Amino acid sequence: MAESGLRQGSVLRHPAAAPLVVLAAGAAGAGYLYVTDPHEPGHLLPRCPFRLVTGLLCPACGGTRMVYDLMHGHFSAAWLDNRVLLLASPFALALLGRWSLEGLRGRRWRPSLSRWAQGLVLLVAMAWTVVRNLPGGLLP
């Protein structure tokens, strides 16, 4: 048998493999979401386990509707779906872009947050969960 020059599994070990798989899965999910309105019931979309168990909105609840609204140019609706997630999205996309770029350059990149930054993210998520679940609806 002729040797192909690539060891079996070496492509999957390349630093770009994981970010490219994440990008492909995201593109496939976005394609499905683009033609599936999450504002309407009866679609094959995941439900929030936190909300199923507690009846409360988690920090990410509304994220699917937010992405759908963004893809269709409904920015004010996306803002109402999940404000904090909308504001955090550019940072998440920048991290994904950096991860992909470093992988394509043949380097492994693992972002790390300081303890202070981790605490800040946790504090914002907890505060957002409390604010959006206050009785009487502090937010529209």
mmCIF file of C-alpha atoms in Angstrom, residues 44-124:
data_model
loop_
_atom_site.group_PDB
_atom_site.id
_atom_site.type_symbol
_atom_site.label_atom_id
_atom_site.label_comp_id
_atom_site.label_asym_id
_atom_site.label_seq_id
_atom_site.Cartn_x
_atom_site.Cartn_y
_atom_site.Cartn_z
ATOM 1 C CA LEU A 44 -36.943 21.094 16.835
ATOM 2 C CA LEU A 45 -35.021 23.540 19.018
ATOM 3 C CA PRO A 46 -33.473 22.862 22.431
ATOM 4 C CA ARG A 47 -35.288 24.069 25.522
ATOM 5 C CA CYS A 48 -33.516 25.558 28.511
ATOM 6 C CA PRO A 49 -33.089 22.886 31.208
ATOM 7 C CA PHE A 50 -32.811 25.553 33.934
ATOM 8 C CA ARG A 51 -36.144 27.040 32.895
ATOM 9 C CA LEU A 52 -37.785 23.602 32.624
ATOM 10 C CA VAL A 53 -36.771 22.789 36.201
ATOM 11 C CA THR A 54 -37.197 26.177 37.909
ATOM 12 C CA GLY A 55 -39.545 28.169 35.688
ATOM 13 C CA LEU A 56 -37.009 31.010 35.788
ATOM 14 C CA LEU A 57 -34.990 32.531 32.966
ATOM 15 C CA CYS A 58 -31.290 31.649 32.973
ATOM 16 C CA PRO A 59 -28.657 34.185 31.826
ATOM 17 C CA ALA A 60 -28.732 32.727 28.294
ATOM 18 C CA CYS A 61 -32.510 32.320 27.899
ATOM 19 C CA GLY A 62 -33.644 34.102 24.770
ATOM 20 C CA GLY A 63 -30.311 33.508 23.030
ATOM 21 C CA THR A 64 -31.828 31.415 20.247
ATOM 22 C CA ARG A 65 -34.498 34.023 19.575
ATOM 23 C CA MET A 66 -31.824 36.731 19.739
ATOM 24 C CA VAL A 67 -29.696 35.047 17.062
ATOM 25 C CA TYR A 68 -32.749 34.497 14.863
ATOM 26 C CA ASP A 69 -33.733 38.157 15.185
ATOM 27 C CA LEU A 70 -30.168 39.309 14.439
ATOM 28 C CA MET A 71 -30.007 37.154 11.310
ATOM 29 C CA HIS A 72 -33.242 38.741 10.106
ATOM 30 C CA GLY A 73 -32.181 42.323 10.905
ATOM 31 C CA HIS A 74 -34.540 42.788 13.856
ATOM 32 C CA PHE A 75 -32.047 44.464 16.193
ATOM 33 C CA SER A 76 -34.561 45.904 18.650
ATOM 34 C CA ALA A 77 -36.221 42.492 19.023
ATOM 35 C CA ALA A 78 -32.782 40.922 19.613
ATOM 36 C CA TRP A 79 -32.159 43.517 22.327
ATOM 37 C CA LEU A 80 -35.406 42.552 24.038
ATOM 38 C CA ASP A 81 -34.630 38.828 23.768
ATOM 39 C CA ASN A 82 -31.404 39.002 25.813
ATOM 40 C CA ARG A 83 -29.550 42.264 26.362
ATOM 41 C CA VAL A 84 -26.505 40.899 28.175
ATOM 42 C CA LEU A 85 -25.942 38.071 25.710
ATOM 43 C CA LEU A 86 -26.254 40.530 22.821
ATOM 44 C CA LEU A 87 -23.601 42.765 24.389
ATOM 45 C CA ALA A 88 -21.308 39.777 25.043
ATOM 46 C CA SER A 89 -21.659 38.323 21.530
ATOM 47 C CA PRO A 90 -18.916 40.403 19.868
ATOM 48 C CA PHE A 91 -16.432 39.234 22.500
ATOM 49 C CA ALA A 92 -17.401 35.586 21.977
ATOM 50 C CA LEU A 93 -17.078 35.981 18.210
ATOM 51 C CA ALA A 94 -13.670 37.626 18.651
ATOM 52 C CA LEU A 95 -12.513 34.674 20.766
ATOM 53 C CA LEU A 96 -13.754 32.222 18.133
ATOM 54 C CA GLY A 97 -11.993 34.216 15.424
ATOM 55 C CA ARG A 98 -8.725 34.291 17.351
ATOM 56 C CA TRP A 99 -8.950 30.566 18.096
ATOM 57 C CA SER A 100 -9.538 29.840 14.399
ATOM 58 C CA LEU A 101 -6.750 32.135 13.238
ATOM 59 C CA GLU A 102 -4.210 30.666 15.638
ATOM 60 C CA GLY A 103 -5.277 27.154 14.613
ATOM 61 C CA LEU A 104 -4.822 27.967 10.923
ATOM 62 C CA ARG A 105 -1.342 29.259 11.781
ATOM 63 C CA GLY A 106 -0.607 25.847 13.312
ATOM 64 C CA ARG A 107 -0.654 27.036 16.916
ATOM 65 C CA ARG A 108 -2.802 25.855 19.765
ATOM 66 C CA TRP A 109 -4.503 28.696 21.609
ATOM 67 C CA ARG A 110 -6.386 28.410 24.844
ATOM 68 C CA PRO A 111 -7.800 31.628 26.242
ATOM 69 C CA SER A 112 -7.568 32.112 29.944
ATOM 70 C CA LEU A 113 -9.334 34.535 32.228
ATOM 71 C CA SER A 114 -7.856 35.860 35.419
ATOM 72 C CA ARG A 115 -9.674 35.089 38.656
ATOM 73 C CA TRP A 116 -10.900 38.682 38.666
ATOM 74 C CA ALA A 117 -12.369 38.339 35.166
ATOM 75 C CA GLN A 118 -13.961 34.986 36.008
ATOM 76 C CA GLY A 119 -15.548 36.548 39.080
ATOM 77 C CA LEU A 120 -16.831 39.467 37.012
ATOM 78 C CA VAL A 121 -18.428 37.146 34.441
ATOM 79 C CA LEU A 122 -20.071 35.130 37.224
ATOM 80 C CA LEU A 123 -21.282 38.285 38.991
ATOM 81 C CA VAL A 124 -22.791 39.711 35.783
#
